[in-house]
């Protein structure tokens, strides 16, 4: 008798996705009757529930990453804008007068003229000075990478959602089939 | 006990339709969220534009990045106009996309309900 191990092997996911490690997609059960013929439905259901939990964990992880990226994007956008502004004005020979943030709610007036460089905060307590054009290029690159990451993340989320939906439907079908099977067995007066 | 519903076999193409429905539903919610935030932005731009027109002050502080750059009133109006146009363009694009998604959702709903009737629920709920 089979050990009741659930499902085609490909429907048990590997460890949660670690940046790019593919997780097996949930397989659609073509023929529930044939599939359950030699298996214990309860064990199958338990395995499917387990798969579902893993998928949901991955989904949460992806959703968090997405949240963080969506926050970074406007910041990058703003950085690109101000550097572009400086470049335009410097090349037009104009001074830039601006109120900049000293502290929350406190602004100071500054006149920027002849600026050739900007300092970019790279994180990890590091700030680097860049010539204006180079800074603009770097920031634009970061922004475009950010958007690319967002897109990949969205695709992964859709993929995981598919697996979740498929698994949920499989659970319903296995459960219903088993219920029906037991009922028929009982009706036929067989020992359960 | 409720009357036994006829057993309707779920085929792979049905699963694919259900999955697609789920994806599109999520997308439609995303698009509606974006459109809402664009709508708010447009209202703010409208207010700003009105304020500009009423103001006498020729020195206007325009938000660029995180700074408030001093520019003259005419330049400010021109910039505001440009920014507003950009948002309008986004609104048009996203609205068109949303229409497409909604049409696909409608079609999928019809097909799935036709096959599964009351055995499937595709309505908005607080479900996963």
PDB file of C-alpha atoms in Angstrom:
ATOM      1  CA  UNK A   1       0.000   0.000   0.000  1.00  0.00           C
ATOM      2  CA  UNK A   2       1.329   3.416  -0.827  1.00  0.00           C
ATOM      3  CA  UNK A   3       2.578   5.473   2.059  1.00  0.00           C
ATOM      4  CA  UNK A   4      -0.057   8.042   1.281  1.00  0.00           C
ATOM      5  CA  UNK A   5       2.586  10.569   0.372  1.00  0.00           C
ATOM      6  CA  UNK A   6       0.715  13.378  -1.155  1.00  0.00           C
ATOM      7  CA  UNK A   7       0.684  14.595  -4.625  1.00  0.00           C
ATOM      8  CA  UNK A   8       2.946  14.472  -7.598  1.00  0.00           C
ATOM      9  CA  UNK A   9       6.379  15.314  -6.273  1.00  0.00           C
ATOM     10  CA  UNK A  10       6.349  18.564  -8.158  1.00  0.00           C
ATOM     11  CA  UNK A  11       3.553  19.949  -6.069  1.00  0.00           C
ATOM     12  CA  UNK A  12       5.598  20.028  -2.885  1.00  0.00           C
ATOM     13  CA  UNK A  13       7.511  23.268  -2.949  1.00  0.00           C
ATOM     14  CA  UNK A  14      11.165  23.527  -2.083  1.00  0.00           C
ATOM     15  CA  UNK A  15      12.418  25.974   0.525  1.00  0.00           C
ATOM     16  CA  UNK A  16      10.920  29.455   0.249  1.00  0.00           C
ATOM     17  CA  UNK A  17      12.254  31.518  -2.607  1.00  0.00           C
ATOM     18  CA  UNK A  18      15.594  33.118  -1.872  1.00  0.00           C
ATOM     19  CA  UNK A  19      16.064  35.869  -4.420  1.00  0.00           C
ATOM     20  CA  UNK A  20      15.688  33.972  -7.649  1.00  0.00           C
ATOM     21  CA  UNK A  21      15.669  30.346  -6.511  1.00  0.00           C
ATOM     22  CA  UNK A  22      12.666  28.967  -8.343  1.00  0.00           C
ATOM     23  CA  UNK A  23       9.917  27.339  -6.325  1.00  0.00           C
ATOM     24  CA  UNK A  24       8.008  24.535  -8.042  1.00  0.00           C
ATOM     25  CA  UNK A  25       4.629  25.642  -9.299  1.00  0.00           C
ATOM     26  CA  UNK A  26       1.565  23.937  -7.908  1.00  0.00           C
ATOM     27  CA  UNK A  27       0.529  21.222 -10.345  1.00  0.00           C
ATOM     28  CA  UNK A  28      -3.037  20.938 -11.494  1.00  0.00           C
ATOM     29  CA  UNK A  29      -4.585  17.558 -10.702  1.00  0.00           C
ATOM     30  CA  UNK A  30      -5.989  16.344 -13.995  1.00  0.00           C
ATOM     31  CA  UNK A  31      -8.035  13.437 -12.726  1.00  0.00           C
ATOM     32  CA  UNK A  32      -8.873  13.552  -9.033  1.00  0.00           C
ATOM     33  CA  UNK A  33     -10.304  10.035  -8.974  1.00  0.00           C
ATOM     34  CA  UNK A  34      -7.230   8.473 -10.525  1.00  0.00           C
ATOM     35  CA  UNK A  35      -4.996  10.625  -8.368  1.00  0.00           C
ATOM     36  CA  UNK A  36      -6.667   9.583  -5.119  1.00  0.00           C
ATOM     37  CA  UNK A  37      -7.184   5.954  -6.099  1.00  0.00           C
ATOM     38  CA  UNK A  38      -4.229   4.706  -4.119  1.00  0.00           C
ATOM     39  CA  UNK A  39      -3.822   7.513  -1.581  1.00  0.00           C
ATOM     40  CA  UNK A  40      -5.128   8.492   1.806  1.00  0.00           C
ATOM     41  CA  UNK A  41      -7.153  11.642   1.174  1.00  0.00           C
ATOM     42  CA  UNK A  42      -6.404  13.066   4.609  1.00  0.00           C
ATOM     43  CA  UNK A  43      -2.678  12.832   4.035  1.00  0.00           C
ATOM     44  CA  UNK A  44      -3.076  14.443   0.623  1.00  0.00           C
ATOM     45  CA  UNK A  45      -5.091  17.269   2.152  1.00  0.00           C
ATOM     46  CA  UNK A  46      -2.473  17.746   4.870  1.00  0.00           C
ATOM     47  CA  UNK A  47       0.292  18.000   2.288  1.00  0.00           C
ATOM     48  CA  UNK A  48      -1.712  20.449   0.200  1.00  0.00           C
ATOM     49  CA  UNK A  49      -2.395  22.602   3.259  1.00  0.00           C
ATOM     50  CA  UNK A  50       1.294  22.535   3.987  1.00  0.00           C
ATOM     51  CA  UNK A  51       2.113  23.634   0.454  1.00  0.00           C
ATOM     52  CA  UNK A  52      -0.417  26.408   0.828  1.00  0.00           C
ATOM     53  CA  UNK A  53       1.266  27.653   3.984  1.00  0.00           C
ATOM     54  CA  UNK A  54       4.638  27.770   2.263  1.00  0.00           C
ATOM     55  CA  UNK A  55       3.221  29.622  -0.731  1.00  0.00           C
ATOM     56  CA  UNK A  56       1.544  32.139   1.543  1.00  0.00           C
ATOM     57  CA  UNK A  57       4.830  32.731   3.404  1.00  0.00           C
ATOM     58  CA  UNK A  58       6.546  33.447   0.111  1.00  0.00           C
ATOM     59  CA  UNK A  59       3.688  35.686  -0.887  1.00  0.00           C
ATOM     60  CA  UNK A  60       4.036  37.738   2.308  1.00  0.00           C
ATOM     61  CA  UNK A  61       7.767  38.033   1.803  1.00  0.00           C
ATOM     62  CA  UNK A  62       7.285  39.258  -1.762  1.00  0.00           C
ATOM     63  CA  UNK A  63       4.601  41.697  -0.659  1.00  0.00           C
ATOM     64  CA  UNK A  64       6.954  43.214   1.915  1.00  0.00           C
ATOM     65  CA  UNK A  65       9.734  43.575  -0.645  1.00  0.00           C
ATOM     66  CA  UNK A  66       7.268  45.252  -2.950  1.00  0.00           C
ATOM     67  CA  UNK A  67       6.267  47.701  -0.207  1.00  0.00           C
ATOM     68  CA  UNK A  68       9.879  48.672   0.396  1.00  0.00           C
ATOM     69  CA  UNK A  69      10.596  49.152  -3.296  1.00  0.00           C
ATOM     70  CA  UNK A  70       7.479  51.260  -3.771  1.00  0.00           C
ATOM     71  CA  UNK A  71       8.704  53.541  -1.007  1.00  0.00           C
ATOM     72  CA  UNK A  72      12.160  53.929  -2.494  1.00  0.00           C
ATOM     73  CA  UNK A  73      10.882  54.813  -5.933  1.00  0.00           C
ATOM     74  CA  UNK A  74       9.498  58.300  -5.185  1.00  0.00           C
ATOM     75  CA  UNK A  75      12.674  59.128  -3.231  1.00  0.00           C
ATOM     76  CA  UNK A  76      14.803  58.221  -6.228  1.00  0.00           C
ATOM     77  CA  UNK A  77      12.500  60.177  -8.512  1.00  0.00           C
ATOM     78  CA  UNK A  78      12.895  63.298  -6.343  1.00  0.00           C
ATOM     79  CA  UNK A  79      16.679  62.916  -6.303  1.00  0.00           C
ATOM     80  CA  UNK A  80      16.772  62.665 -10.103  1.00  0.00           C
ATOM     81  CA  UNK A  81      14.563  65.755 -10.423  1.00  0.00           C
ATOM     82  CA  UNK A  82      16.656  68.042  -8.259  1.00  0.00           C
ATOM     83  CA  UNK A  83      19.935  67.012  -9.875  1.00  0.00           C
ATOM     84  CA  UNK A  84      18.427  67.610 -13.320  1.00  0.00           C
ATOM     85  CA  UNK A  85      17.239  71.003 -12.134  1.00  0.00           C
ATOM     86  CA  UNK A  86      20.737  71.911 -10.986  1.00  0.00           C
ATOM     87  CA  UNK A  87      22.272  70.774 -14.267  1.00  0.00           C
ATOM     88  CA  UNK A  88      19.813  72.829 -16.300  1.00  0.00           C
ATOM     89  CA  UNK A  89      20.377  75.933 -14.278  1.00  0.00           C
ATOM     90  CA  UNK A  90      24.127  75.631 -14.132  1.00  0.00           C
ATOM     91  CA  UNK A  91      24.352  75.203 -17.877  1.00  0.00           C
ATOM     92  CA  UNK A  92      22.110  78.258 -18.279  1.00  0.00           C
ATOM     93  CA  UNK A  93      24.404  80.080 -15.898  1.00  0.00           C
ATOM     94  CA  UNK A  94      21.577  80.758 -13.485  1.00  0.00           C
ATOM     95  CA  UNK A  95      21.762  80.593  -9.743  1.00  0.00           C
ATOM     96  CA  UNK A  96      19.344  78.328  -7.936  1.00  0.00           C
ATOM     97  CA  UNK A  97      17.725  79.855  -4.902  1.00  0.00           C
ATOM     98  CA  UNK A  98      15.987  77.308  -2.809  1.00  0.00           C
ATOM     99  CA  UNK A  99      14.544  76.654   0.613  1.00  0.00           C
ATOM    100  CA  UNK A 100      15.919  73.424   1.837  1.00  0.00           C
ATOM    101  CA  UNK A 101      14.991  71.316   4.827  1.00  0.00           C
ATOM    102  CA  UNK A 102      17.094  71.984   7.925  1.00  0.00           C
ATOM    103  CA  UNK A 103      14.824  70.069  10.249  1.00  0.00           C
ATOM    104  CA  UNK A 104      11.194  69.057  10.216  1.00  0.00           C
ATOM    105  CA  UNK A 105       9.263  72.251   9.566  1.00  0.00           C
ATOM    106  CA  UNK A 106      12.415  74.409   9.449  1.00  0.00           C
ATOM    107  CA  UNK A 107      13.776  75.595   6.149  1.00  0.00           C
ATOM    108  CA  UNK A 108      16.766  77.714   5.262  1.00  0.00           C
ATOM    109  CA  UNK A 109      17.332  79.741   2.131  1.00  0.00           C
ATOM    110  CA  UNK A 110      20.323  78.859   0.034  1.00  0.00           C
ATOM    111  CA  UNK A 111      21.743  80.189  -3.184  1.00  0.00           C
ATOM    112  CA  UNK A 112      23.507  77.639  -5.306  1.00  0.00           C
ATOM    113  CA  UNK A 113      25.737  78.905  -8.051  1.00  0.00           C
ATOM    114  CA  UNK A 114      28.612  77.334  -9.865  1.00  0.00           C
ATOM    115  CA  UNK A 115      27.845  73.942  -8.396  1.00  0.00           C
ATOM    116  CA  UNK A 116      29.826  71.294 -10.166  1.00  0.00           C
ATOM    117  CA  UNK A 117      29.205  68.395  -7.877  1.00  0.00           C
ATOM    118  CA  UNK A 118      26.600  66.905  -5.611  1.00  0.00           C
ATOM    119  CA  UNK A 119      27.049  64.545  -2.725  1.00  0.00           C
ATOM    120  CA  UNK A 120      25.107  61.328  -2.923  1.00  0.00           C
ATOM    121  CA  UNK A 121      24.200  59.319   0.135  1.00  0.00           C
ATOM    122  CA  UNK A 122      25.057  55.732  -0.681  1.00  0.00           C
ATOM    123  CA  UNK A 123      23.894  54.234   2.588  1.00  0.00           C
ATOM    124  CA  UNK A 124      26.026  52.570   5.264  1.00  0.00           C
ATOM    125  CA  UNK A 125      27.190  55.996   6.493  1.00  0.00           C
ATOM    126  CA  UNK A 126      28.893  56.687   3.194  1.00  0.00           C
ATOM    127  CA  UNK A 127      28.451  59.814   1.145  1.00  0.00           C
ATOM    128  CA  UNK A 128      30.262  60.307  -2.123  1.00  0.00           C
ATOM    129  CA  UNK A 129      30.829  63.436  -4.181  1.00  0.00           C
ATOM    130  CA  UNK A 130      29.885  63.183  -7.849  1.00  0.00           C
ATOM    131  CA  UNK A 131      30.077  65.584 -10.746  1.00  0.00           C
ATOM    132  CA  UNK A 132      26.546  66.639 -11.667  1.00  0.00           C
ATOM    133  CA  UNK A 133      26.232  64.638 -14.871  1.00  0.00           C
ATOM    134  CA  UNK A 134      27.616  61.494 -13.327  1.00  0.00           C
ATOM    135  CA  UNK A 135      25.254  61.834 -10.406  1.00  0.00           C
ATOM    136  CA  UNK A 136      22.305  62.215 -12.767  1.00  0.00           C
ATOM    137  CA  UNK A 137      23.335  59.081 -14.656  1.00  0.00           C
ATOM    138  CA  UNK A 138      23.850  57.069 -11.481  1.00  0.00           C
ATOM    139  CA  UNK A 139      20.524  58.112 -10.003  1.00  0.00           C
ATOM    140  CA  UNK A 140      18.691  57.409 -13.259  1.00  0.00           C
ATOM    141  CA  UNK A 141      20.266  53.963 -13.332  1.00  0.00           C
ATOM    142  CA  UNK A 142      19.195  53.286  -9.764  1.00  0.00           C
ATOM    143  CA  UNK A 143      15.686  54.376 -10.580  1.00  0.00           C
ATOM    144  CA  UNK A 144      15.501  52.122 -13.592  1.00  0.00           C
ATOM    145  CA  UNK A 145      16.855  49.167 -11.590  1.00  0.00           C
ATOM    146  CA  UNK A 146      14.261  49.876  -8.959  1.00  0.00           C
ATOM    147  CA  UNK A 147      11.493  49.734 -11.540  1.00  0.00           C
ATOM    148  CA  UNK A 148      12.907  46.522 -13.010  1.00  0.00           C
ATOM    149  CA  UNK A 149      12.938  44.953  -9.543  1.00  0.00           C
ATOM    150  CA  UNK A 150       9.354  46.011  -9.059  1.00  0.00           C
ATOM    151  CA  UNK A 151       8.363  44.323 -12.297  1.00  0.00           C
ATOM    152  CA  UNK A 152      10.153  41.067 -11.399  1.00  0.00           C
ATOM    153  CA  UNK A 153       8.524  41.179  -7.998  1.00  0.00           C
ATOM    154  CA  UNK A 154       5.089  41.605  -9.581  1.00  0.00           C
ATOM    155  CA  UNK A 155       5.690  38.617 -11.826  1.00  0.00           C
ATOM    156  CA  UNK A 156       6.789  36.485  -8.892  1.00  0.00           C
ATOM    157  CA  UNK A 157       3.712  37.568  -6.954  1.00  0.00           C
ATOM    158  CA  UNK A 158       1.418  36.599  -9.843  1.00  0.00           C
ATOM    159  CA  UNK A 159       3.167  33.241 -10.149  1.00  0.00           C
ATOM    160  CA  UNK A 160       2.762  32.532  -6.429  1.00  0.00           C
ATOM    161  CA  UNK A 161      -0.859  33.672  -6.534  1.00  0.00           C
ATOM    162  CA  UNK A 162      -1.500  31.134  -9.296  1.00  0.00           C
ATOM    163  CA  UNK A 163       0.005  28.373  -7.167  1.00  0.00           C
ATOM    164  CA  UNK A 164      -2.080  29.449  -4.186  1.00  0.00           C
ATOM    165  CA  UNK A 165      -5.311  29.495  -6.203  1.00  0.00           C
ATOM    166  CA  UNK A 166      -4.523  26.143  -7.827  1.00  0.00           C
ATOM    167  CA  UNK A 167      -3.748  24.574  -4.449  1.00  0.00           C
ATOM    168  CA  UNK A 168      -6.934  25.977  -2.900  1.00  0.00           C
ATOM    169  CA  UNK A 169      -8.989  24.548  -5.756  1.00  0.00           C
ATOM    170  CA  UNK A 170      -7.175  21.204  -5.461  1.00  0.00           C
ATOM    171  CA  UNK A 171      -7.972  21.084  -1.753  1.00  0.00           C
ATOM    172  CA  UNK A 172     -11.658  21.683  -2.469  1.00  0.00           C
ATOM    173  CA  UNK A 173     -11.742  19.033  -5.191  1.00  0.00           C
ATOM    174  CA  UNK A 174      -9.900  16.400  -3.148  1.00  0.00           C
ATOM    175  CA  UNK A 175     -12.094  17.090  -0.148  1.00  0.00           C
ATOM    176  CA  UNK A 176     -15.314  16.895  -2.166  1.00  0.00           C
ATOM    177  CA  UNK A 177     -14.198  13.778  -3.995  1.00  0.00           C
ATOM    178  CA  UNK A 178     -13.277  12.041  -0.767  1.00  0.00           C
ATOM    179  CA  UNK A 179     -16.581  13.034   0.810  1.00  0.00           C
ATOM    180  CA  UNK A 180     -18.414  11.613  -2.175  1.00  0.00           C
ATOM    181  CA  UNK A 181     -16.304   8.463  -2.127  1.00  0.00           C
ATOM    182  CA  UNK A 182     -17.050   7.836   1.544  1.00  0.00           C
ATOM    183  CA  UNK A 183     -20.749   8.480   1.022  1.00  0.00           C
ATOM    184  CA  UNK A 184     -20.896   5.996  -1.865  1.00  0.00           C
ATOM    185  CA  UNK A 185     -18.988   3.467   0.212  1.00  0.00           C
ATOM    186  CA  UNK A 186     -21.432   3.907   3.072  1.00  0.00           C
ATOM    187  CA  UNK A 187     -24.493   3.765   0.818  1.00  0.00           C
ATOM    188  CA  UNK A 188     -23.250   0.555  -0.702  1.00  0.00           C
ATOM    189  CA  UNK A 189     -23.322  -0.830   2.821  1.00  0.00           C
ATOM    190  CA  UNK A 190     -19.612  -1.504   2.802  1.00  0.00           C
ATOM    191  CA  UNK A 191     -17.613  -1.365   6.010  1.00  0.00           C
ATOM    192  CA  UNK A 192     -15.948   2.038   6.274  1.00  0.00           C
TER     193      UNK A 192
ATOM    194  CA  UNK B   1     -29.019  18.496   4.110  1.00  0.00           C
ATOM    195  CA  UNK B   2     -28.877  20.628   0.984  1.00  0.00           C
ATOM    196  CA  UNK B   3     -29.738  19.015  -2.309  1.00  0.00           C
ATOM    197  CA  UNK B   4     -26.696  17.457  -3.861  1.00  0.00           C
ATOM    198  CA  UNK B   5     -25.184  19.688  -6.521  1.00  0.00           C
ATOM    199  CA  UNK B   6     -24.313  17.965  -9.777  1.00  0.00           C
ATOM    200  CA  UNK B   7     -20.645  17.162  -9.978  1.00  0.00           C
ATOM    201  CA  UNK B   8     -18.902  19.396 -12.495  1.00  0.00           C
ATOM    202  CA  UNK B   9     -15.413  18.357 -13.434  1.00  0.00           C
ATOM    203  CA  UNK B  10     -12.755  21.057 -13.103  1.00  0.00           C
ATOM    204  CA  UNK B  11     -10.484  20.976 -16.112  1.00  0.00           C
ATOM    205  CA  UNK B  12      -7.050  22.496 -16.463  1.00  0.00           C
ATOM    206  CA  UNK B  13      -8.457  25.237 -18.684  1.00  0.00           C
ATOM    207  CA  UNK B  14     -10.915  26.090 -15.902  1.00  0.00           C
ATOM    208  CA  UNK B  15      -8.072  26.282 -13.392  1.00  0.00           C
ATOM    209  CA  UNK B  16      -6.206  28.578 -15.760  1.00  0.00           C
ATOM    210  CA  UNK B  17      -9.260  30.793 -16.096  1.00  0.00           C
ATOM    211  CA  UNK B  18      -9.666  30.960 -12.326  1.00  0.00           C
ATOM    212  CA  UNK B  19      -5.992  31.835 -11.916  1.00  0.00           C
ATOM    213  CA  UNK B  20      -6.235  34.495 -14.601  1.00  0.00           C
ATOM    214  CA  UNK B  21      -9.314  35.931 -12.917  1.00  0.00           C
ATOM    215  CA  UNK B  22      -7.405  36.169  -9.655  1.00  0.00           C
ATOM    216  CA  UNK B  23      -4.483  37.944 -11.303  1.00  0.00           C
ATOM    217  CA  UNK B  24      -6.671  40.392 -13.162  1.00  0.00           C
ATOM    218  CA  UNK B  25      -8.701  41.122 -10.058  1.00  0.00           C
ATOM    219  CA  UNK B  26      -5.539  42.086  -8.200  1.00  0.00           C
ATOM    220  CA  UNK B  27      -4.413  44.208 -11.135  1.00  0.00           C
ATOM    221  CA  UNK B  28      -7.744  46.011 -11.279  1.00  0.00           C
ATOM    222  CA  UNK B  29      -7.499  46.885  -7.604  1.00  0.00           C
ATOM    223  CA  UNK B  30      -3.985  48.210  -8.122  1.00  0.00           C
ATOM    224  CA  UNK B  31      -5.088  50.361 -11.037  1.00  0.00           C
ATOM    225  CA  UNK B  32      -8.029  51.746  -9.099  1.00  0.00           C
ATOM    226  CA  UNK B  33      -5.711  52.670  -6.225  1.00  0.00           C
ATOM    227  CA  UNK B  34      -3.370  54.470  -8.616  1.00  0.00           C
ATOM    228  CA  UNK B  35      -6.196  56.336 -10.315  1.00  0.00           C
ATOM    229  CA  UNK B  36      -7.472  57.478  -6.950  1.00  0.00           C
ATOM    230  CA  UNK B  37      -4.092  58.889  -5.985  1.00  0.00           C
ATOM    231  CA  UNK B  38      -3.758  60.597  -9.397  1.00  0.00           C
ATOM    232  CA  UNK B  39      -7.182  62.120  -8.889  1.00  0.00           C
ATOM    233  CA  UNK B  40      -6.051  63.549  -5.547  1.00  0.00           C
ATOM    234  CA  UNK B  41      -2.901  64.911  -7.148  1.00  0.00           C
ATOM    235  CA  UNK B  42      -4.941  66.622  -9.869  1.00  0.00           C
ATOM    236  CA  UNK B  43      -7.156  68.256  -7.266  1.00  0.00           C
ATOM    237  CA  UNK B  44      -4.101  69.573  -5.488  1.00  0.00           C
ATOM    238  CA  UNK B  45      -2.681  70.880  -8.734  1.00  0.00           C
ATOM    239  CA  UNK B  46      -5.982  72.593  -9.411  1.00  0.00           C
ATOM    240  CA  UNK B  47      -5.865  74.284  -6.017  1.00  0.00           C
ATOM    241  CA  UNK B  48      -2.256  75.301  -6.552  1.00  0.00           C
ATOM    242  CA  UNK B  49      -3.083  76.730  -9.945  1.00  0.00           C
ATOM    243  CA  UNK B  50      -5.920  78.810  -8.501  1.00  0.00           C
ATOM    244  CA  UNK B  51      -3.714  80.081  -5.706  1.00  0.00           C
ATOM    245  CA  UNK B  52      -1.050  81.045  -8.207  1.00  0.00           C
ATOM    246  CA  UNK B  53      -3.489  83.018 -10.291  1.00  0.00           C
ATOM    247  CA  UNK B  54      -4.736  84.908  -7.256  1.00  0.00           C
ATOM    248  CA  UNK B  55      -1.335  85.602  -5.785  1.00  0.00           C
ATOM    249  CA  UNK B  56       0.482  88.888  -6.302  1.00  0.00           C
ATOM    250  CA  UNK B  57       3.812  87.643  -5.199  1.00  0.00           C
ATOM    251  CA  UNK B  58       6.158  87.137  -8.096  1.00  0.00           C
ATOM    252  CA  UNK B  59       8.443  84.833  -6.177  1.00  0.00           C
ATOM    253  CA  UNK B  60       6.975  81.380  -6.013  1.00  0.00           C
ATOM    254  CA  UNK B  61       8.497  78.367  -4.357  1.00  0.00           C
ATOM    255  CA  UNK B  62       8.092  75.322  -6.546  1.00  0.00           C
ATOM    256  CA  UNK B  63       8.722  71.869  -5.179  1.00  0.00           C
ATOM    257  CA  UNK B  64      11.527  70.158  -7.052  1.00  0.00           C
ATOM    258  CA  UNK B  65      12.707  66.967  -5.448  1.00  0.00           C
ATOM    259  CA  UNK B  66      12.708  67.809  -1.773  1.00  0.00           C
ATOM    260  CA  UNK B  67      13.632  71.464  -2.184  1.00  0.00           C
ATOM    261  CA  UNK B  68      11.506  74.530  -2.638  1.00  0.00           C
ATOM    262  CA  UNK B  69      13.111  76.281  -5.560  1.00  0.00           C
ATOM    263  CA  UNK B  70      12.442  79.997  -6.014  1.00  0.00           C
ATOM    264  CA  UNK B  71      11.104  80.808  -9.445  1.00  0.00           C
ATOM    265  CA  UNK B  72       9.005  83.580 -10.856  1.00  0.00           C
ATOM    266  CA  UNK B  73       5.261  83.322 -11.165  1.00  0.00           C
ATOM    267  CA  UNK B  74       5.112  82.779 -14.919  1.00  0.00           C
ATOM    268  CA  UNK B  75       7.673  80.008 -14.834  1.00  0.00           C
ATOM    269  CA  UNK B  76       5.791  78.433 -11.951  1.00  0.00           C
ATOM    270  CA  UNK B  77       2.526  78.475 -13.853  1.00  0.00           C
ATOM    271  CA  UNK B  78       4.194  76.902 -16.877  1.00  0.00           C
ATOM    272  CA  UNK B  79       5.745  74.174 -14.780  1.00  0.00           C
ATOM    273  CA  UNK B  80       2.544  73.453 -12.931  1.00  0.00           C
ATOM    274  CA  UNK B  81       0.789  73.179 -16.265  1.00  0.00           C
ATOM    275  CA  UNK B  82       3.377  70.669 -17.484  1.00  0.00           C
ATOM    276  CA  UNK B  83       3.174  68.561 -14.337  1.00  0.00           C
ATOM    277  CA  UNK B  84      -0.608  68.555 -14.553  1.00  0.00           C
ATOM    278  CA  UNK B  85      -0.451  67.444 -18.182  1.00  0.00           C
ATOM    279  CA  UNK B  86       1.842  64.586 -17.232  1.00  0.00           C
ATOM    280  CA  UNK B  87      -0.610  63.384 -14.616  1.00  0.00           C
ATOM    281  CA  UNK B  88      -3.505  63.674 -17.070  1.00  0.00           C
ATOM    282  CA  UNK B  89      -1.588  61.482 -19.483  1.00  0.00           C
ATOM    283  CA  UNK B  90      -1.003  58.857 -16.803  1.00  0.00           C
ATOM    284  CA  UNK B  91      -4.687  58.957 -15.891  1.00  0.00           C
ATOM    285  CA  UNK B  92      -5.647  58.343 -19.529  1.00  0.00           C
ATOM    286  CA  UNK B  93      -3.277  55.394 -19.838  1.00  0.00           C
ATOM    287  CA  UNK B  94      -4.274  53.768 -16.582  1.00  0.00           C
ATOM    288  CA  UNK B  95      -7.968  54.287 -17.266  1.00  0.00           C
ATOM    289  CA  UNK B  96      -7.646  52.588 -20.644  1.00  0.00           C
ATOM    290  CA  UNK B  97      -5.760  49.722 -19.022  1.00  0.00           C
ATOM    291  CA  UNK B  98      -8.407  49.407 -16.324  1.00  0.00           C
ATOM    292  CA  UNK B  99     -11.159  49.255 -18.932  1.00  0.00           C
ATOM    293  CA  UNK B 100      -9.349  46.431 -20.692  1.00  0.00           C
ATOM    294  CA  UNK B 101      -8.862  44.508 -17.454  1.00  0.00           C
ATOM    295  CA  UNK B 102     -12.506  44.977 -16.469  1.00  0.00           C
ATOM    296  CA  UNK B 103     -13.654  43.672 -19.862  1.00  0.00           C
ATOM    297  CA  UNK B 104     -11.483  40.580 -19.469  1.00  0.00           C
ATOM    298  CA  UNK B 105     -12.797  40.023 -15.954  1.00  0.00           C
ATOM    299  CA  UNK B 106     -16.367  40.275 -17.204  1.00  0.00           C
ATOM    300  CA  UNK B 107     -15.710  37.687 -19.902  1.00  0.00           C
ATOM    301  CA  UNK B 108     -14.007  35.270 -17.525  1.00  0.00           C
ATOM    302  CA  UNK B 109     -16.834  35.665 -15.009  1.00  0.00           C
ATOM    303  CA  UNK B 110     -19.417  34.843 -17.666  1.00  0.00           C
ATOM    304  CA  UNK B 111     -17.543  31.746 -18.824  1.00  0.00           C
ATOM    305  CA  UNK B 112     -16.918  30.442 -15.317  1.00  0.00           C
ATOM    306  CA  UNK B 113     -20.430  31.086 -14.062  1.00  0.00           C
ATOM    307  CA  UNK B 114     -21.832  29.457 -17.193  1.00  0.00           C
ATOM    308  CA  UNK B 115     -19.951  26.295 -16.387  1.00  0.00           C
ATOM    309  CA  UNK B 116     -20.017  26.202 -12.609  1.00  0.00           C
ATOM    310  CA  UNK B 117     -23.065  28.207 -11.678  1.00  0.00           C
ATOM    311  CA  UNK B 118     -23.459  28.471  -7.939  1.00  0.00           C
ATOM    312  CA  UNK B 119     -20.486  26.239  -7.236  1.00  0.00           C
ATOM    313  CA  UNK B 120     -18.133  29.106  -7.774  1.00  0.00           C
ATOM    314  CA  UNK B 121     -18.031  32.535  -6.167  1.00  0.00           C
ATOM    315  CA  UNK B 122     -16.298  35.308  -8.039  1.00  0.00           C
ATOM    316  CA  UNK B 123     -17.694  38.268  -6.180  1.00  0.00           C
ATOM    317  CA  UNK B 124     -15.812  40.913  -4.220  1.00  0.00           C
ATOM    318  CA  UNK B 125     -15.322  39.823  -0.670  1.00  0.00           C
ATOM    319  CA  UNK B 126     -12.760  40.219   2.039  1.00  0.00           C
ATOM    320  CA  UNK B 127     -11.351  36.852   1.061  1.00  0.00           C
ATOM    321  CA  UNK B 128      -7.684  36.234   0.250  1.00  0.00           C
TER     322      UNK B 128
END
